[in-house]
Amino acid sequence: KTDENKEFISVLIEHFKKKKNREEKEEKVLEAIVYLLKNYEGINISNRKHFYVLLREHTNLDTKTITKIMTNFVKDYNRIKNQYINCEL
């Protein structure tokens, strides 16, 4: 299971990084997400509140801004996850 998680996280990070011309705030959130995903074994990222606290700490952005940015990332995440599950990636 851990190898499968690592593989999916690698695919996810690769897809997130492909998009160019992000705003500075989006880049900050993306960098924090990538950091947290790469170090997920030592962090409880399944707890949404805790995840947002970690994002705030890493980005120094307010919750409203992070939430707005995360809405787009979550849409991408769900699309990528479904493609990964269906072996389309």
Protein backbone atom coordinates (compact mmCIF):
# COMPACT_ATOMS: atom_id res chain seq x y z
CA LYS A 1 0.00 0.00 0.00
CA THR A 2 2.80 2.43 0.85
CA ASP A 3 4.48 1.92 -2.55
CA GLU A 4 1.15 2.53 -4.25
CA ASN A 5 0.66 5.72 -2.21
CA LYS A 6 4.14 6.94 -3.12
CA GLU A 7 3.52 6.22 -6.80
CA PHE A 8 0.21 8.12 -6.75
CA ILE A 9 1.76 11.04 -4.89
CA SER A 10 4.55 11.21 -7.50
CA VAL A 11 1.96 11.25 -10.30
CA LEU A 12 -0.05 13.90 -8.48
CA ILE A 13 2.95 16.16 -7.90
CA GLU A 14 4.04 15.78 -11.52
CA HIS A 15 0.60 16.88 -12.75
CA PHE A 16 0.39 19.80 -10.32
CA LYS A 17 3.80 21.08 -11.42
CA LYS A 18 2.96 20.91 -15.14
CA LYS A 19 0.71 23.96 -15.03
CA LYS A 20 2.64 27.12 -15.82
CA ASN A 21 1.86 30.78 -15.17
CA ARG A 22 0.48 30.38 -11.68
CA GLU A 23 -0.02 33.39 -9.48
CA GLU A 24 2.51 33.84 -6.67
CA LYS A 25 0.01 32.77 -4.00
CA GLU A 26 -0.89 29.64 -5.98
CA GLU A 27 2.81 28.78 -6.24
CA LYS A 28 3.23 29.18 -2.48
CA VAL A 29 0.33 26.82 -1.80
CA LEU A 30 1.57 24.35 -4.41
CA GLU A 31 5.06 24.32 -2.89
CA ALA A 32 3.55 23.69 0.55
CA ILE A 33 1.31 20.90 -0.79
CA VAL A 34 4.26 19.24 -2.53
CA TYR A 35 6.31 19.46 0.66
CA LEU A 36 3.50 17.98 2.74
CA LEU A 37 2.81 15.19 0.24
CA LYS A 38 6.48 14.25 0.05
CA ASN A 39 6.61 14.09 3.85
CA TYR A 40 3.13 12.67 4.43
CA GLU A 41 4.34 9.70 6.48
CA GLY A 42 5.22 11.94 9.41
CA ILE A 43 2.21 14.24 9.02
CA ASN A 44 -1.51 13.66 9.47
CA ILE A 45 -2.70 15.17 6.17
CA SER A 46 -6.02 13.31 6.27
CA ASN A 47 -7.26 15.77 8.92
CA ARG A 48 -8.49 18.78 6.92
CA LYS A 49 -8.13 21.33 9.74
CA HIS A 50 -4.62 20.15 10.51
CA PHE A 51 -3.73 20.24 6.80
CA TYR A 52 -4.93 23.86 6.53
CA VAL A 53 -2.94 24.83 9.63
CA LEU A 54 0.17 23.33 8.01
CA LEU A 55 -0.55 25.18 4.76
CA ARG A 56 -0.95 28.46 6.65
CA GLU A 57 2.34 27.87 8.47
CA HIS A 58 4.19 27.11 5.23
CA THR A 59 2.66 29.90 3.12
CA ASN A 60 1.87 32.69 5.58
CA LEU A 61 -1.41 33.15 3.72
CA ASP A 62 -4.83 33.55 5.33
CA THR A 63 -7.35 30.71 5.37
CA LYS A 64 -9.70 32.41 2.89
CA THR A 65 -6.95 32.67 0.27
CA ILE A 66 -5.80 29.10 0.84
CA THR A 67 -9.39 27.81 0.61
CA LYS A 68 -9.95 29.61 -2.70
CA ILE A 69 -6.75 28.18 -4.16
CA MET A 70 -7.38 24.71 -2.73
CA THR A 71 -10.78 24.55 -4.46
CA ASN A 72 -8.99 24.39 -7.82
CA PHE A 73 -6.36 21.95 -6.57
CA VAL A 74 -9.06 19.64 -5.19
CA LYS A 75 -10.81 19.57 -8.58
CA ASP A 76 -7.51 18.64 -10.22
CA TYR A 77 -6.79 16.10 -7.49
CA ASN A 78 -10.13 14.35 -7.99
CA ARG A 79 -9.68 14.23 -11.76
CA ILE A 80 -6.14 12.86 -11.45
CA LYS A 81 -7.18 10.34 -8.78
CA ASN A 82 -9.98 9.00 -10.99
CA GLN A 83 -7.64 8.72 -13.97
CA TYR A 84 -5.06 6.95 -11.81
CA ILE A 85 -7.62 4.49 -10.43
CA ASN A 86 -8.88 3.75 -13.94
CA CYS A 87 -5.28 3.23 -15.16
CA GLU A 88 -5.56 6.17 -17.55
CA LEU A 89 -2.26 7.71 -16.45
